[in-house]
Coordinates of C-alpha atoms in Angstrom, one line a residue:
M802 CA -41.8 238.9 156.0
S803 CA -39.4 240.1 158.0
A804 CA -35.4 239.0 160.5
K805 CA -36.5 238.0 163.5
I806 CA -39.0 235.4 161.9
M807 CA -37.1 234.9 159.1
K808 CA -33.9 233.7 161.8
K809 CA -36.1 232.6 163.5
I810 CA -37.7 229.8 159.9
V811 CA -33.7 229.2 159.8
L812 CA -33.0 227.9 163.2
I813 CA -36.1 225.7 162.9
I814 CA -34.1 224.1 160.0
A815 CA -31.0 224.1 161.6
I816 CA -32.1 221.5 163.9
V817 CA -33.7 219.3 161.7
W818 CA -30.5 218.9 160.2
L819 CA -28.2 218.3 163.1
S820 CA -31.6 215.7 164.3
G821 CA -30.2 213.6 161.5
A822 CA -32.4 215.1 158.6
T823 CA -30.6 213.9 155.3
A824 CA -30.7 216.9 152.4
F825 CA -34.0 218.2 150.2
A826 CA -35.3 220.4 147.6
D827 CA -38.4 221.1 146.9
D828 CA -40.3 221.2 143.4
T829 CA -38.0 224.7 143.2
T830 CA -34.3 223.3 143.4
P831 CA -33.0 225.5 140.2
T832 CA -32.0 222.6 136.5
E833 CA -28.9 223.3 136.9
T834 CA -28.6 221.4 140.7
L835 CA -29.8 219.0 139.1
N836 CA -28.3 215.6 137.1
A837 CA -31.4 213.8 135.3
S838 CA -33.6 214.8 133.3
F839 CA -35.3 218.7 132.3
G840 CA -37.0 220.2 129.8
W841 CA -39.2 219.4 127.3
T842 CA -37.6 215.4 127.1
N843 CA -39.9 215.1 129.9
C844 CA -43.0 216.5 128.5
S845 CA -45.6 214.3 126.8
S846 CA -48.4 216.1 125.6
L847 CA -47.6 220.1 124.4
T848 CA -49.2 221.5 127.2
S849 CA -47.7 218.9 129.4
G850 CA -45.2 219.5 131.7
D851 CA -42.6 217.7 133.6
S852 CA -45.4 214.3 132.5
Y853 CA -42.6 211.8 131.7
E854 CA -39.8 210.5 132.4
T855 CA -36.8 210.2 130.8
T856 CA -35.2 207.1 132.2
G857 CA -32.9 205.9 128.9
G858 CA -32.1 202.0 129.1
N859 CA -31.6 202.9 133.7
K860 CA -34.0 200.3 134.1
G861 CA -32.9 197.6 132.4
T862 CA -30.6 194.8 132.6
R863 CA -28.6 194.8 130.0
T864 CA -25.3 196.3 130.0
I865 CA -21.6 196.6 128.2
T866 CA -18.1 198.5 128.2
L867 CA -16.3 198.3 125.5
K868 CA -12.9 200.2 124.4
S869 CA -11.5 200.6 121.6
N870 CA -9.3 198.0 119.3
G871 CA -8.0 200.7 116.7
S872 CA -10.0 199.1 114.3
D873 CA -13.6 200.9 112.2
Q874 CA -15.8 199.7 115.6
K875 CA -18.9 201.1 113.9
N876 CA -20.9 197.1 113.7
A877 CA -19.3 196.8 117.4
I878 CA -21.4 199.9 118.8
Q879 CA -23.8 199.5 116.4
N880 CA -24.8 195.9 118.0
A881 CA -24.2 196.4 121.0
I882 CA -27.1 199.6 121.0
K883 CA -29.2 197.4 120.2
Q884 CA -29.0 194.2 121.9
N885 CA -28.1 195.7 125.7
D886 CA -30.1 198.2 127.6
I887 CA -27.2 200.3 128.3
V888 CA -23.9 201.1 126.2
I889 CA -20.9 202.0 128.2
L890 CA -18.2 203.5 126.1
D891 CA -14.6 203.1 128.0
G892 CA -12.0 205.5 126.6
S893 CA -9.5 204.2 128.3
D894 CA -7.2 202.2 125.4
G895 CA -8.3 205.4 122.9
D896 CA -10.3 206.5 120.7
F897 CA -13.0 205.0 118.7
V898 CA -13.0 205.3 115.3
V899 CA -16.5 204.5 113.4
S900 CA -16.2 205.0 109.0
S901 CA -19.9 205.8 109.0
P902 CA -22.8 206.3 111.1
V903 CA -23.8 204.8 113.8
S904 CA -27.1 203.8 113.8
F905 CA -30.2 203.4 116.8
G906 CA -32.3 201.7 114.8
G907 CA -35.4 202.2 116.4
Y908 CA -34.3 201.0 119.6
S909 CA -36.0 202.3 123.0
N910 CA -35.2 202.6 126.1
R911 CA -31.8 202.9 124.9
T912 CA -28.7 204.9 127.8
V913 CA -25.2 205.2 125.6
V914 CA -22.5 206.8 127.8
G915 CA -18.6 207.0 128.3
I916 CA -16.2 206.7 130.8
N917 CA -12.6 207.4 131.0
G918 CA -12.9 210.5 128.0
A919 CA -14.1 208.4 125.7
R920 CA -14.4 209.7 122.3
L921 CA -16.2 209.0 118.9
C922 CA -14.0 210.2 115.8
T923 CA -14.9 209.7 112.1
Q924 CA -11.8 207.6 110.5
F925 CA -12.3 211.0 107.6
F926 CA -10.4 213.9 108.5
L927 CA -10.1 217.5 106.0
T928 CA -6.3 217.0 105.3
D929 CA -4.4 220.7 104.8
E930 CA -3.8 219.5 101.3
M931 CA -7.3 218.7 100.6
K932 CA -7.8 222.6 102.1
A933 CA -5.4 223.3 99.6
A934 CA -7.2 222.1 97.4
L935 CA -10.4 223.8 97.8
D936 CA -8.4 226.6 98.2
K937 CA -7.1 226.5 94.6
A938 CA -10.5 225.5 93.1
K939 CA -11.5 229.2 95.5
V940 CA -14.2 227.4 96.7
K941 CA -15.5 229.8 99.4
S942 CA -16.4 232.6 96.3
L943 CA -19.0 230.7 95.3
S944 CA -22.7 230.5 95.3
S945 CA -24.5 228.5 97.5
S946 CA -27.9 229.5 96.0
S947 CA -30.1 226.9 94.2
G948 CA -29.7 226.4 90.8
T949 CA -26.8 227.5 90.3
G950 CA -25.4 223.8 90.4
G951 CA -23.8 220.6 88.0
T952 CA -22.8 217.2 87.3
L953 CA -19.9 215.5 88.8
S954 CA -17.8 213.6 87.4
N955 CA -19.8 210.1 89.1
G956 CA -22.3 211.3 87.4
Q957 CA -24.5 212.7 90.7
N958 CA -26.6 216.2 89.9
V959 CA -25.8 219.5 92.0
S960 CA -28.0 221.6 93.0
E961 CA -25.6 224.4 93.7
K962 CA -22.4 225.4 92.8
R963 CA -20.1 225.6 96.2
E964 CA -21.1 222.7 97.0
Q965 CA -20.4 220.7 93.6
V966 CA -17.1 222.3 93.2
T967 CA -15.8 221.4 96.1
R968 CA -17.0 217.3 95.6
Q969 CA -15.9 217.9 92.6
T970 CA -12.6 218.8 93.8
L971 CA -12.4 216.1 97.3
I972 CA -13.2 213.5 94.8
D973 CA -10.5 214.8 91.9
F974 CA -8.4 214.7 95.4
T975 CA -9.0 211.2 97.0
G976 CA -9.6 209.4 93.9
D977 CA -13.0 207.9 95.4
S978 CA -15.6 208.5 93.0
N979 CA -18.8 206.9 95.3
E980 CA -17.8 209.9 97.9
S981 CA -17.5 207.9 100.9
Y982 CA -16.2 211.0 103.1
R983 CA -19.9 212.5 102.8
N984 CA -20.1 210.3 104.9
A985 CA -18.2 211.3 108.2
G986 CA -20.6 211.0 111.2
I987 CA -21.2 209.4 113.5
F988 CA -24.8 209.0 115.3
K989 CA -27.5 208.0 113.7
I990 CA -30.7 208.1 116.0
N991 CA -33.4 207.5 113.9
G992 CA -36.9 206.8 115.5
G993 CA -37.5 205.3 118.3
S994 CA -37.7 206.9 122.4
N995 CA -36.3 207.5 125.5
I996 CA -32.9 207.7 124.9
I997 CA -30.1 208.9 127.3
I998 CA -26.6 210.0 125.4
R999 CA -24.4 211.4 128.0
N1000 CA -20.6 212.4 128.3
L1001 CA -19.0 211.8 125.5
K1002 CA -17.0 213.4 123.5
F1003 CA -18.1 213.2 119.2
V1004 CA -15.1 214.7 116.5
G1005 CA -15.4 214.6 112.8
P1006 CA -13.5 215.5 109.7
G1007 CA -14.2 219.2 109.5
P1008 CA -17.1 220.9 108.1
C1009 CA -17.2 221.2 104.5
D1010 CA -19.9 221.9 101.8
V1011 CA -20.4 218.1 100.7
G1012 CA -24.3 217.9 101.6
G1013 CA -22.4 215.8 104.6
Q1014 CA -23.7 213.5 107.6
D1015 CA -24.2 215.0 111.1
L1016 CA -21.7 214.0 113.5
I1017 CA -25.2 213.3 116.0
T1018 CA -28.9 213.6 113.5
C1019 CA -32.0 212.8 114.9
T1020 CA -34.8 212.0 112.8
G1021 CA -37.6 210.2 114.3
T1022 CA -37.0 209.7 118.0
T1023 CA -38.8 211.6 120.8
H1024 CA -38.1 211.4 124.3
L1025 CA -34.0 212.3 123.6
W1026 CA -31.7 213.7 126.1
V1027 CA -28.8 214.2 125.3
D1028 CA -26.6 215.7 128.8
H1029 CA -22.9 217.1 129.0
C1030 CA -21.4 216.2 125.7
E1031 CA -18.1 217.6 123.8
F1032 CA -19.3 218.0 119.5
T1033 CA -16.2 219.3 117.4
D1034 CA -16.0 219.4 114.0
G1035 CA -18.7 218.3 112.6
Q1036 CA -19.0 217.4 108.5
D1037 CA -21.9 219.4 107.6
G1038 CA -23.8 220.1 111.3
N1039 CA -22.7 219.2 115.2
F1040 CA -26.2 218.1 116.3
D1041 CA -29.3 218.4 114.1
I1042 CA -32.9 218.3 115.3
T1043 CA -35.2 216.9 112.1
Q1044 CA -38.2 215.0 110.6
S1045 CA -40.5 216.0 113.4
A1046 CA -38.1 214.5 116.3
D1047 CA -40.0 215.6 118.9
F1048 CA -39.6 216.8 123.3
V1049 CA -35.5 216.7 123.0
T1050 CA -33.2 218.0 125.5
V1051 CA -29.7 219.3 124.8
S1052 CA -28.1 220.2 127.6
W1053 CA -24.5 220.8 129.1
C1054 CA -22.9 220.4 125.9
T1055 CA -20.2 222.5 124.1
F1056 CA -20.4 223.0 120.7
G1057 CA -17.0 224.5 118.2
Y1058 CA -15.1 224.1 115.5
T1059 CA -11.0 224.0 115.4
E1060 CA -8.7 224.2 112.7
R1061 CA -9.4 220.9 110.6
A1062 CA -12.6 223.7 110.0
Y1063 CA -12.7 224.8 106.3
D1064 CA -16.2 226.3 105.4
H1065 CA -19.4 225.1 106.8
M1066 CA -19.7 225.5 110.5
N1067 CA -23.0 225.8 111.4
T1068 CA -23.7 223.5 114.0
N1069 CA -28.0 222.9 114.7
L1070 CA -30.4 222.7 112.8
V1071 CA -33.8 222.4 113.7
G1072 CA -35.8 221.1 111.2
S1073 CA -34.8 220.1 107.9
S1074 CA -37.4 221.7 105.8
D1075 CA -40.3 223.8 105.6
S1076 CA -42.9 221.5 105.3
E1077 CA -42.6 220.2 108.8
N1078 CA -44.6 219.7 111.0
K1079 CA -45.4 222.8 113.2
D1080 CA -46.1 221.7 116.6
K1081 CA -42.6 218.6 116.7
L1082 CA -39.6 219.7 117.0
N1083 CA -39.6 220.6 120.7
V1084 CA -36.0 221.5 121.6
T1085 CA -35.1 222.8 125.3
F1086 CA -31.3 223.7 124.1
A1087 CA -30.0 224.5 128.2
F1088 CA -26.9 224.9 129.5
N1089 CA -24.7 224.8 126.4
I1090 CA -22.1 226.7 125.0
W1091 CA -21.2 227.5 121.9
G1092 CA -17.3 228.7 120.9
P1093 CA -14.3 229.5 119.0
G1094 CA -15.7 228.7 115.0
C1095 CA -18.9 228.4 115.5
N1096 CA -21.1 230.1 112.9
Q1097 CA -24.5 229.9 111.9
R1098 CA -27.4 227.7 113.2
M1099 CA -27.4 228.0 117.1
P1100 CA -29.6 227.0 116.9
M1101 CA -31.6 227.5 113.2
A1102 CA -35.2 225.7 114.2
R1103 CA -37.8 226.2 111.3
A1104 CA -40.8 224.6 114.0
G1105 CA -41.2 223.3 117.7
N1106 CA -41.2 225.7 121.2
I1107 CA -37.1 225.7 121.3
H1108 CA -36.2 227.5 124.8
L1109 CA -33.2 228.5 124.5
L1110 CA -31.9 228.7 128.8
N1111 CA -28.7 229.6 130.2
N1112 CA -26.7 228.8 127.3
Y1113 CA -22.9 230.8 126.7
Y1114 CA -22.6 232.0 122.4
N1115 CA -18.7 232.4 122.9
C1116 CA -18.7 232.8 119.0
A1117 CA -16.7 236.2 118.1
G1118 CA -16.6 236.6 114.5
A1119 CA -20.7 234.3 114.1
S1120 CA -22.9 235.5 111.8
A1121 CA -25.6 234.4 113.1
T1122 CA -26.8 233.1 116.7
V1123 CA -30.0 232.5 117.1
N1124 CA -32.1 231.7 113.8
P1125 CA -35.9 231.8 114.7
R1126 CA -37.9 231.1 110.7
K1127 CA -41.4 229.9 109.8
N1128 CA -42.9 227.6 112.0
S1129 CA -40.7 227.8 115.2
E1130 CA -40.9 229.9 119.1
F1131 CA -38.1 230.8 120.4
L1132 CA -38.2 232.0 124.4
I1133 CA -34.5 233.0 125.0
E1134 CA -33.9 233.2 128.8
G1135 CA -31.2 233.6 130.2
N1136 CA -28.1 233.2 127.7
Y1137 CA -24.5 234.8 128.1
F1138 CA -23.8 236.5 124.6
E1139 CA -19.5 237.4 125.3
T1140 CA -17.5 240.5 123.7
G1141 CA -16.6 239.2 119.7
V1142 CA -20.4 238.0 119.7
T1143 CA -22.3 241.5 117.5
K1144 CA -24.5 239.0 115.3
V1145 CA -27.3 238.1 118.3
F1146 CA -30.1 237.0 116.4
S1147 CA -31.7 236.6 112.6
Q1148 CA -35.0 235.8 112.4
S1149 CA -37.4 234.7 108.7
D1150 CA -41.4 234.5 108.9
A1151 CA -41.4 232.8 113.5
I1152 CA -44.5 232.9 114.4
A1153 CA -42.6 234.6 118.2
Y1154 CA -39.6 235.0 119.9
Q1155 CA -38.9 236.3 123.6
F1156 CA -36.3 237.6 125.1
I1157 CA -36.5 238.1 128.8
D1158 CA -32.5 238.7 131.3
N1159 CA -30.2 238.1 128.8
T1160 CA -26.7 239.6 128.7
Y1161 CA -24.6 241.6 125.2
K1162 CA -21.5 241.9 126.0
S1163 CA -20.9 243.4 121.9
A1164 CA -24.7 243.7 121.0
S1165 CA -28.0 245.7 122.1
Q1166 CA -31.3 243.7 123.1
P1167 CA -33.6 242.8 119.8
S1168 CA -36.9 243.5 119.5
G1169 CA -38.9 240.8 120.7
K1170 CA -42.0 239.6 119.3
G1171 CA -45.4 238.1 121.3
T1172 CA -44.3 236.2 124.5
V1173 CA -43.1 232.5 124.7
T1174 CA -44.2 230.1 127.5
M1175 CA -43.5 226.3 128.6
P1176 CA -44.9 223.7 129.8
Y1177 CA -42.3 222.5 132.1
K1178 CA -41.2 223.8 135.6
Y1179 CA -37.8 225.2 135.8
T1180 CA -35.1 228.4 136.8
A1181 CA -33.3 230.1 135.6
I1182 CA -30.1 231.3 137.2
S1183 CA -29.0 235.3 136.4
S1184 CA -28.0 235.7 132.5
K1185 CA -24.1 236.9 134.3
D1186 CA -24.1 234.2 136.1
V1187 CA -23.5 232.4 132.7
P1188 CA -19.8 232.0 132.2
A1189 CA -18.5 231.1 135.5
L1190 CA -21.4 228.2 136.0
L1191 CA -20.8 226.4 132.9
N1192 CA -17.0 227.6 132.6
S1193 CA -16.2 225.1 136.4
T1194 CA -14.9 221.9 136.4
E1195 CA -17.8 220.8 136.9
G1196 CA -19.6 223.2 133.6
A1197 CA -20.6 222.0 130.4
G1198 CA -19.2 219.4 127.8
A1199 CA -18.3 216.3 129.2
T1200 CA -17.3 216.5 132.3
L1201 CA -19.8 213.3 134.4
T1202 CA -18.0 210.8 136.7
D1203 CA -20.1 208.9 136.6
P1204 CA -22.8 209.3 134.0
L1205 CA -24.9 206.5 134.8
A1206 CA -25.7 208.0 138.0
I1207 CA -28.9 209.9 137.4
G1208 CA -30.6 211.2 140.2
T1209 CA -31.4 214.3 141.9
S1210 CA -27.8 215.2 143.8
G1211 CA -25.8 217.8 142.3
I1212 CA -23.3 217.7 139.5
A1213 CA -22.4 221.6 138.6
T1214 CA -22.9 224.0 141.3
P1215 CA -19.7 225.5 141.6
S1216 CA -18.5 227.4 144.6
S1217 CA -20.8 230.1 146.1
S1218 CA -18.6 233.0 146.3
T1219 CA -18.9 232.7 142.2
I1220 CA -22.0 231.3 140.6
S1221 CA -25.5 234.3 142.0
K1222 CA -28.6 232.8 141.9
R1223 CA -32.2 235.5 141.9
G1224 CA -33.8 235.9 144.8
I1225 CA -33.2 236.7 148.3
I1226 CA -30.4 234.4 149.9
Y1227 CA -30.6 234.5 154.0
N1228 CA -27.5 232.5 156.1
L1229 CA -28.4 230.8 159.6
S1230 CA -28.2 234.5 161.6
G1231 CA -31.0 235.9 159.3
Q1232 CA -28.4 238.1 156.8
K1233 CA -29.2 239.0 153.1
M1234 CA -27.0 237.6 151.4
D1235 CA -25.6 238.6 147.1
S1236 CA -24.7 234.2 146.5
N1237 CA -25.6 230.8 147.5
Y1238 CA -24.8 230.2 151.0
R1239 CA -23.1 227.3 151.2
G1240 CA -25.0 225.2 154.4
I1241 CA -29.1 226.3 154.9
F1242 CA -30.0 229.0 152.7
I1243 CA -34.1 230.1 152.5
K1244 CA -34.5 231.7 148.4
D1245 CA -37.5 233.3 147.3
G1246 CA -39.2 231.7 151.0
H1247 CA -37.5 227.9 149.5
K1248 CA -35.3 226.0 151.6
Y1249 CA -32.7 224.8 150.9
I1250 CA -30.1 222.1 151.9
K1251 CA -26.6 222.1 150.4
K1252 CA -23.6 220.5 151.9

């Protein structure tokens, strides 16, 4: 297209805009500018993309707002989810503490959001004294292979030696023969469909090998969208998706560990066994950050069609980041692996895995196997722009000011000086630009207006 024709098109758009037209975007608007569900959560089958709208409880009328009262609020939150379409957790009076995971009870059409910095925290947490006792028992040197374990003082049989000694040490330290500490998780999204979780901070007890709970466990649920949340120090995992759950999107979230962590920093598992249904567990991980402390499973999947889109791996020293296994297929696209991330990929009997436009600061491009495609529409940004986008003030994490405002308004658009998109961009004078032009621009023949 000539510069003269391009200028004419831009001039026409400018005239329309100045005459009072509202902002618009066609169906190729970059995913990162949409304040709406996308990816696998909006699919109704393996081939029917964008055929389902994940709305959560936003079409309902029953809404409740909870604040912290300083005590165990598991039952209060669980009852709120049971009786309402929308649950708002207001963090202005402090953290919400739960003694064991809140069950969603198979309910459908639910939305749970956080405002005012809402944090959900486990009641139990690892102390320095507990970690010292585990070190004294030389837990980290013990085998985690099946068949090496034994029987605990409470009569429970444990398959792995490492888990056996960890659990026995904590029983001896706490005097809790019932091992209630193993229930240190926050949400169990068990069954149901059309669920949205947004803008919440999940804080766990610190990971250790006790066969315990995840911050969020999703089992058998369909059409789940978890967006702009923060996951820290999950006991077993941060967020696991298993037991034939399907059509899930995890977007704009952060995963990490702090000084509470002891071992077992295995953050995201998809599929709990090799017998999982290979046609289920289809998950989109988009615009997420795996940060310091994350060691493995970012994610590890045993089944499903997994899309890793524009994620930021800032987890130096990790032993294995992306890990396809068994009946899974992975499309690894537009991700940024930061300096110090040397183990970017490990696979075992996966069906297929394809790499497109990833940046590796301390590693090289792994070999691919086959071609992997997604049934839904999306637009990837260049991998080199991922860190700036995700680390911006409106980037990944609980950064939303109004998590119930779900639609097509922009939510994460850093300044045009820091973020560029793929394609050819022109300003109002028809000049080719290196990055998005604030105002009106044309990219790859598609028209966009940004105010």
